[in-house]
mmCIF file of C-alpha atoms in Angstrom:
data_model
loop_
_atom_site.group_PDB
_atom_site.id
_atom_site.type_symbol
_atom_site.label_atom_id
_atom_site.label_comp_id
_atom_site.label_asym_id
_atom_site.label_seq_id
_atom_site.Cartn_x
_atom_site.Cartn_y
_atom_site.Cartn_z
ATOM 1 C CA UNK O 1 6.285 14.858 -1.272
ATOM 2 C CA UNK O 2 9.586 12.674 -1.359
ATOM 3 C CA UNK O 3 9.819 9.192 -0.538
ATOM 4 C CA UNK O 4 13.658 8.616 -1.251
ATOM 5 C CA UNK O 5 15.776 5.019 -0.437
ATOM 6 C CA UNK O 6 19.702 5.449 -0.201
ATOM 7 C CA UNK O 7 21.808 2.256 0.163
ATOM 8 C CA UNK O 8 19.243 0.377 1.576
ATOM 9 C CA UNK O 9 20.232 -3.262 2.590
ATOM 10 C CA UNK O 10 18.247 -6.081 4.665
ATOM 11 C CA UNK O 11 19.989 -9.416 5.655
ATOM 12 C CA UNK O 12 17.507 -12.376 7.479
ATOM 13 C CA UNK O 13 18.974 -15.236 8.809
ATOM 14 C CA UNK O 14 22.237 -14.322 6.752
ATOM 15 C CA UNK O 15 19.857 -14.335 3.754
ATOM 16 C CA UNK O 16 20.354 -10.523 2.154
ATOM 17 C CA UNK O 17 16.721 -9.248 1.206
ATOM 18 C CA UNK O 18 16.733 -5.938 -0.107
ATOM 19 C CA UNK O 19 21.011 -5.572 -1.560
ATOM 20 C CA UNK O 20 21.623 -1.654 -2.237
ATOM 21 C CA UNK O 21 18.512 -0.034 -3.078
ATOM 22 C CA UNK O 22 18.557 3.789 -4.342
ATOM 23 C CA UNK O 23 15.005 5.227 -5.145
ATOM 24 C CA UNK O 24 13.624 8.714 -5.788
ATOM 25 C CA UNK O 25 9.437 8.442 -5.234
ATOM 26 C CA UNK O 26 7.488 11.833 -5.789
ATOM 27 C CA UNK O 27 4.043 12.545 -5.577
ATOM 28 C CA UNK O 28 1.329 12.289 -8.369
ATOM 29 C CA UNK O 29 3.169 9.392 -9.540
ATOM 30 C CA UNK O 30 2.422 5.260 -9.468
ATOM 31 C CA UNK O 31 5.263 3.285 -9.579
ATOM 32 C CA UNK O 32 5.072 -0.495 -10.353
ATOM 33 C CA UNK O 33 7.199 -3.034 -8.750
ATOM 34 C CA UNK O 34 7.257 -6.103 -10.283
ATOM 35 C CA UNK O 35 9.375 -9.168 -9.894
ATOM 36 C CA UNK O 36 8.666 -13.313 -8.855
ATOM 37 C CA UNK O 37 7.631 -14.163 -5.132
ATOM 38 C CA UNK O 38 10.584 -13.778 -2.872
ATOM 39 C CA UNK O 39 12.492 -11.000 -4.885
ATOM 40 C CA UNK O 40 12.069 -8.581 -2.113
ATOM 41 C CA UNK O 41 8.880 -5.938 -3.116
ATOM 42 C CA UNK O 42 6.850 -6.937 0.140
ATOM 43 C CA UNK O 43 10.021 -6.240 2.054
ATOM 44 C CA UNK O 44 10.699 -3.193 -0.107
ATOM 45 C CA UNK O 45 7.391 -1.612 1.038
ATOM 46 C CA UNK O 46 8.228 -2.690 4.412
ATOM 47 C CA UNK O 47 11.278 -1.091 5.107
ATOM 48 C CA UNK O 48 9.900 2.358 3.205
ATOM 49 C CA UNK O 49 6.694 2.540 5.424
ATOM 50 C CA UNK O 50 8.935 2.054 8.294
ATOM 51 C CA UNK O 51 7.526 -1.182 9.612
ATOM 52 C CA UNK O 52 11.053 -2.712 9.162
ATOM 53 C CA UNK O 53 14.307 -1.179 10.472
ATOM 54 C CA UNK O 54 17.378 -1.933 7.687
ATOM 55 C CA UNK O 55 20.708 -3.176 8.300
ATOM 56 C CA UNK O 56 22.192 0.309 6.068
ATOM 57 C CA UNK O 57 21.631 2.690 4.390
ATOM 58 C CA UNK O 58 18.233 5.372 5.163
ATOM 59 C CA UNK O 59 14.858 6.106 4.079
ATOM 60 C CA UNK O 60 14.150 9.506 4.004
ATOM 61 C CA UNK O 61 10.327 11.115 3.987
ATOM 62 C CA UNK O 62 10.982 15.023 2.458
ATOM 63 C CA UNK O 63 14.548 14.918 3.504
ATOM 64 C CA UNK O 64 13.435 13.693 7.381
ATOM 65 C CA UNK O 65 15.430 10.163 8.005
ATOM 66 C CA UNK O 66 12.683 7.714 8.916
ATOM 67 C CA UNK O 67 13.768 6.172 12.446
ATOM 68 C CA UNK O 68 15.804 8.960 13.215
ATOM 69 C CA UNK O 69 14.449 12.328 12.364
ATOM 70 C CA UNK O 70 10.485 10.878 12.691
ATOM 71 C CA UNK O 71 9.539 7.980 13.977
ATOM 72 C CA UNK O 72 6.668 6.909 11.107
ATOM 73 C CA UNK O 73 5.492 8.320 7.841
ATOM 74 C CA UNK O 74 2.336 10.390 9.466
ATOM 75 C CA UNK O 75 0.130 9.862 6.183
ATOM 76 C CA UNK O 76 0.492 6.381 5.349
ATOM 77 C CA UNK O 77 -2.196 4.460 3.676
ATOM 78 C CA UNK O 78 -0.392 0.298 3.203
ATOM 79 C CA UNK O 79 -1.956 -3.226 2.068
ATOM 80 C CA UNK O 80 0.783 -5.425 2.834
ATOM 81 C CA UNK O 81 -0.063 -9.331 2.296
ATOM 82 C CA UNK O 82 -1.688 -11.521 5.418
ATOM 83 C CA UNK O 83 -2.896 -7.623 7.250
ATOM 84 C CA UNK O 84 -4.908 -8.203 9.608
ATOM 85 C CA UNK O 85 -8.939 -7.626 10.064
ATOM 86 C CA UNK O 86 -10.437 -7.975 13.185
ATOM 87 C CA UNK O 87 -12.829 -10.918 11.592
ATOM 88 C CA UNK O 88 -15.932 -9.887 14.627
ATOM 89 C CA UNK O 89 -16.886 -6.809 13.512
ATOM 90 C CA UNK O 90 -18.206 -5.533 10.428
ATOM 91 C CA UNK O 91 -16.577 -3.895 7.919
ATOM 92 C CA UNK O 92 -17.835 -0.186 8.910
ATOM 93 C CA UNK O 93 -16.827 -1.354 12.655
ATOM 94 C CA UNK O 94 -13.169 -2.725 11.409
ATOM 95 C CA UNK O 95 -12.317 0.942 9.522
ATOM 96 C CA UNK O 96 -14.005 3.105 12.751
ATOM 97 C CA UNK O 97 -11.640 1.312 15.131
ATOM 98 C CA UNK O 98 -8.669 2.865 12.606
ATOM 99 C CA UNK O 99 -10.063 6.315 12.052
ATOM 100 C CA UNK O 100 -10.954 6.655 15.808
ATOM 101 C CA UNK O 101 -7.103 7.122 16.021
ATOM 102 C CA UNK O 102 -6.194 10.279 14.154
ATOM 103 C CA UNK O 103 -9.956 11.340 14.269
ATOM 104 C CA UNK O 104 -9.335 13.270 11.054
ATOM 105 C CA UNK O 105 -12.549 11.508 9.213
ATOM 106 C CA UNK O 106 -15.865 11.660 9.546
ATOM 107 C CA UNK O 107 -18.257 8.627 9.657
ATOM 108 C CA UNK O 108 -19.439 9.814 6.248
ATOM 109 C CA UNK O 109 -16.728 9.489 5.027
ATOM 110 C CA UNK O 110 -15.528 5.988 6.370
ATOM 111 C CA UNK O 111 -19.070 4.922 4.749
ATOM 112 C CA UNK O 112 -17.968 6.527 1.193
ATOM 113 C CA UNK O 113 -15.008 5.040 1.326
ATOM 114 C CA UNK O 114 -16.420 1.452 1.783
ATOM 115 C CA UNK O 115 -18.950 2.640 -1.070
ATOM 116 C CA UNK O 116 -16.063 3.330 -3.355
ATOM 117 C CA UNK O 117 -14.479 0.534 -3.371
ATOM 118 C CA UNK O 118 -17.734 -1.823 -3.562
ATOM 119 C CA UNK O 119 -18.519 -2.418 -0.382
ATOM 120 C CA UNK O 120 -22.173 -2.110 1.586
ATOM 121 C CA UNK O 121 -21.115 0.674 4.294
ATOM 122 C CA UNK O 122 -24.255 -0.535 6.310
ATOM 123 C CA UNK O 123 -23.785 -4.633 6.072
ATOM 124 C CA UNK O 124 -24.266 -6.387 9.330
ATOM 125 C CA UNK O 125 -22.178 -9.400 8.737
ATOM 126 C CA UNK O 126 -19.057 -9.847 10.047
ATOM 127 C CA UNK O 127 -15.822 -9.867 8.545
ATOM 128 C CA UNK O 128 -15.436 -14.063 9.150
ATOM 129 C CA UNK O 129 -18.337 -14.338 6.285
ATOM 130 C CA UNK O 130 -16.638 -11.983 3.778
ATOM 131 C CA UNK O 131 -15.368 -13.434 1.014
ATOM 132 C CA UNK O 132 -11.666 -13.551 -0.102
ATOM 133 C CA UNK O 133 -12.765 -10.311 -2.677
ATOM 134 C CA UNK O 134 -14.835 -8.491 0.015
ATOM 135 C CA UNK O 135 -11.778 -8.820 2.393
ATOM 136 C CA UNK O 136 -9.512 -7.529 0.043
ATOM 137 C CA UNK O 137 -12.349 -4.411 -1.091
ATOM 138 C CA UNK O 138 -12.664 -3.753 2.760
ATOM 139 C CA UNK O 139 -8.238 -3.566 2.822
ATOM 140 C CA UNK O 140 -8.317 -1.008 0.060
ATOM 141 C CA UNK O 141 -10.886 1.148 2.003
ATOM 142 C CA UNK O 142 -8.666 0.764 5.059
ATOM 143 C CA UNK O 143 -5.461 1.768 2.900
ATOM 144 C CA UNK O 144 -7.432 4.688 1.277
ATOM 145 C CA UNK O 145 -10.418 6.649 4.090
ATOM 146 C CA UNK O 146 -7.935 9.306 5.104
ATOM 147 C CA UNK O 147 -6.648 10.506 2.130
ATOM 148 C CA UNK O 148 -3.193 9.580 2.786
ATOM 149 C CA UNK O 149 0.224 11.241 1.112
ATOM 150 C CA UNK O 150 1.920 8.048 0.459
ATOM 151 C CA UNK O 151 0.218 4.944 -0.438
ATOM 152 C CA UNK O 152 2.022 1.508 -0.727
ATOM 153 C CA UNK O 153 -0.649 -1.349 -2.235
ATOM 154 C CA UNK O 154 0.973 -4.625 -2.721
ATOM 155 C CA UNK O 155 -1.519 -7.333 -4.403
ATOM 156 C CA UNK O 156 -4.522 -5.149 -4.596
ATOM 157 C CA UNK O 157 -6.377 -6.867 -6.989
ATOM 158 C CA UNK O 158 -5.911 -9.981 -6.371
ATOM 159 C CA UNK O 159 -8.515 -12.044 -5.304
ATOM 160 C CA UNK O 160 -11.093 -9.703 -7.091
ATOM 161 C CA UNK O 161 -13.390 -10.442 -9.871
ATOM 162 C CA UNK O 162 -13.302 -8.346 -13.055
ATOM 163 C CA UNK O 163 -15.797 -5.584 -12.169
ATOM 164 C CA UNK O 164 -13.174 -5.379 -8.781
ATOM 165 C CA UNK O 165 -10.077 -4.962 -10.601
ATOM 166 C CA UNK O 166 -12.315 -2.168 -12.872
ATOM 167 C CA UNK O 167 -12.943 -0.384 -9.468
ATOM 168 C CA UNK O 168 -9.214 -0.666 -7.901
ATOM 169 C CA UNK O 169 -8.170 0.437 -10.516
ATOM 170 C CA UNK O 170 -10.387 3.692 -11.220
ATOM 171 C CA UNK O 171 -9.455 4.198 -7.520
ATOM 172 C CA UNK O 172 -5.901 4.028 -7.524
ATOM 173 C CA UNK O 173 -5.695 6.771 -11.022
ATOM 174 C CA UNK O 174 -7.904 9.035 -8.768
ATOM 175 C CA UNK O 175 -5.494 8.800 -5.423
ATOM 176 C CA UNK O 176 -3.252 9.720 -8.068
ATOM 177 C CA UNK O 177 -5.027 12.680 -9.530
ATOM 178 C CA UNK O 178 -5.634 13.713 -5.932
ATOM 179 C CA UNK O 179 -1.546 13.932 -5.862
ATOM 180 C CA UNK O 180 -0.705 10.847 -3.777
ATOM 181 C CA UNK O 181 2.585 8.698 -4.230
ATOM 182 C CA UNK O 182 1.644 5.435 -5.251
ATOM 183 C CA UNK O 183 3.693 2.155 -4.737
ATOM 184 C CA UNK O 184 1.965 -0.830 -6.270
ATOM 185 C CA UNK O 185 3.294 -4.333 -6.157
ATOM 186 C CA UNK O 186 1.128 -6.662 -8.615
ATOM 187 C CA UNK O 187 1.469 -9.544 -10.744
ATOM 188 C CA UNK O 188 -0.770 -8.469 -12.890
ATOM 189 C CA UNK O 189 0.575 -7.362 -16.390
ATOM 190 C CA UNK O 190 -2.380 -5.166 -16.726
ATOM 191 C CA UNK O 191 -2.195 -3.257 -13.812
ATOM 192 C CA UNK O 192 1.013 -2.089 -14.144
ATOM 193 C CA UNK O 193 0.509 -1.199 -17.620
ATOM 194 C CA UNK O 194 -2.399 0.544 -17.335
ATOM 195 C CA UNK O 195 -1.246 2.345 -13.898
ATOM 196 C CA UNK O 196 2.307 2.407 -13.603
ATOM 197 C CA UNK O 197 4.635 5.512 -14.342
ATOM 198 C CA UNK O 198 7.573 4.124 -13.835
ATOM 199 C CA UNK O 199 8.395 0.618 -13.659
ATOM 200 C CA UNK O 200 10.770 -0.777 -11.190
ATOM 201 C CA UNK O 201 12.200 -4.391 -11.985
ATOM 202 C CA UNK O 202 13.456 -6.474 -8.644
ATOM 203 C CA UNK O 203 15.150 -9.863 -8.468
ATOM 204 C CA UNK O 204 17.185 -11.247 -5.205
ATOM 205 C CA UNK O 205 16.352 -7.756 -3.717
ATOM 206 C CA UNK O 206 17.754 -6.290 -6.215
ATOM 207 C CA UNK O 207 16.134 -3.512 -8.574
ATOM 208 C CA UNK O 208 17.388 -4.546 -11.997
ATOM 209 C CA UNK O 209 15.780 -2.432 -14.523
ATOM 210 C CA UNK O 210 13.616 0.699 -14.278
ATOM 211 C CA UNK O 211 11.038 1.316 -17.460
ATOM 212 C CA UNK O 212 9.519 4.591 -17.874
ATOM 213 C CA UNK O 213 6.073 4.055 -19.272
#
């Protein structure tokens, strides 16, 4: 699969957020974006998942124009920051309400997939008493259950303790494996050295510098 950005350009309250952005994603691969707060990654992974129309310029999803030729990427998996949980149900409860839409997992699997990533698949507590980590754990399972061809993480360890990060990361090499795309937005050095292919540099939505690792 091809994720591929042509010209892309964003302007906000005459502010330009992403300024000519050409990209060529494939599968199998993670690439890193890295750059300060405000560069334009979170907007980046906005306008290629589709929740964002652009000003110019097209994203295209194997050679089908997103907006135009389909309306969404069909297998999607996305953290983006501040997504929302529905904080009164449990964590098995939030990801059921999700895959009761495509129907294409099992409850099994939406247990495994809290397992994987940490998380007590039978815990009765809500969502209000998780913790900042155990939110984030219960995003990741949300990004991940169905096995999705395109996956765009931005910050997903943060918040996590050190045996979290271990996990995320072990997770995110075997989406890989599996023969996802990856996009992965982090601060974190480490993660992008240890996960990153290729290495995509932004600054005043701008992409920079690429580094192949």
């Amino acid at each position: 699969m091809d994720l591929v950005a042509e010209h892309i350009c964003k302007t906000i309250k005459k502010k330009t957020i992403l300024d000519d952005i050409n990209i060529k994603l494939q599968s199998g691969n993670v690439y890193g974006f890295v750059g300060r707060n405000g560069c334009g990654k979170t907007m980046l992974f906005r306008a290629l998942s589709g929740l964002m129309h652009i000003d110019s310029g097209r994203v295209l999803v194997d050679d089908k124009t997103l907006h135009k030729d389909i309306n969404i990427i069909d297998s999607l998996g996305l953290i983006l920051e501040n997504a929302g949980l529905y904080n009164e149900f449990t964590g098995y409860k939030n990801l059921k309400i999700l895959a009761d839409i495509k129907k294409i997992i099992s409850e099994n699997e939406i247990r495994q997939a809290l397992s994987d990533v940490g998380l007590d698949p039978y815990d009765k507590r809500t969502v209000r008493k998780y913790s900042l980590g155990m939110k984030q754990r219960l995003m990741i399972a949300q990004a991940l259950m169905e096995y999705p061809n395109i996956i765009m993480l931005d910050e997903p360890t943060n918040a996590l303790d050190e045996n979290g990060v271990v996990v995320i990361r072990n997770l995110i090499l075997r989406e890989k494996e599996r023969g996802a795309l990856i996009l992965l937005a982090s601060h974190n050095k480490e993660d992008i050295s240890i996960l990153a292919d290729r290495v995509y540099y932004m600054e005043n939505g701008k992409i920079i510098s690429t580094e192949d690792k």
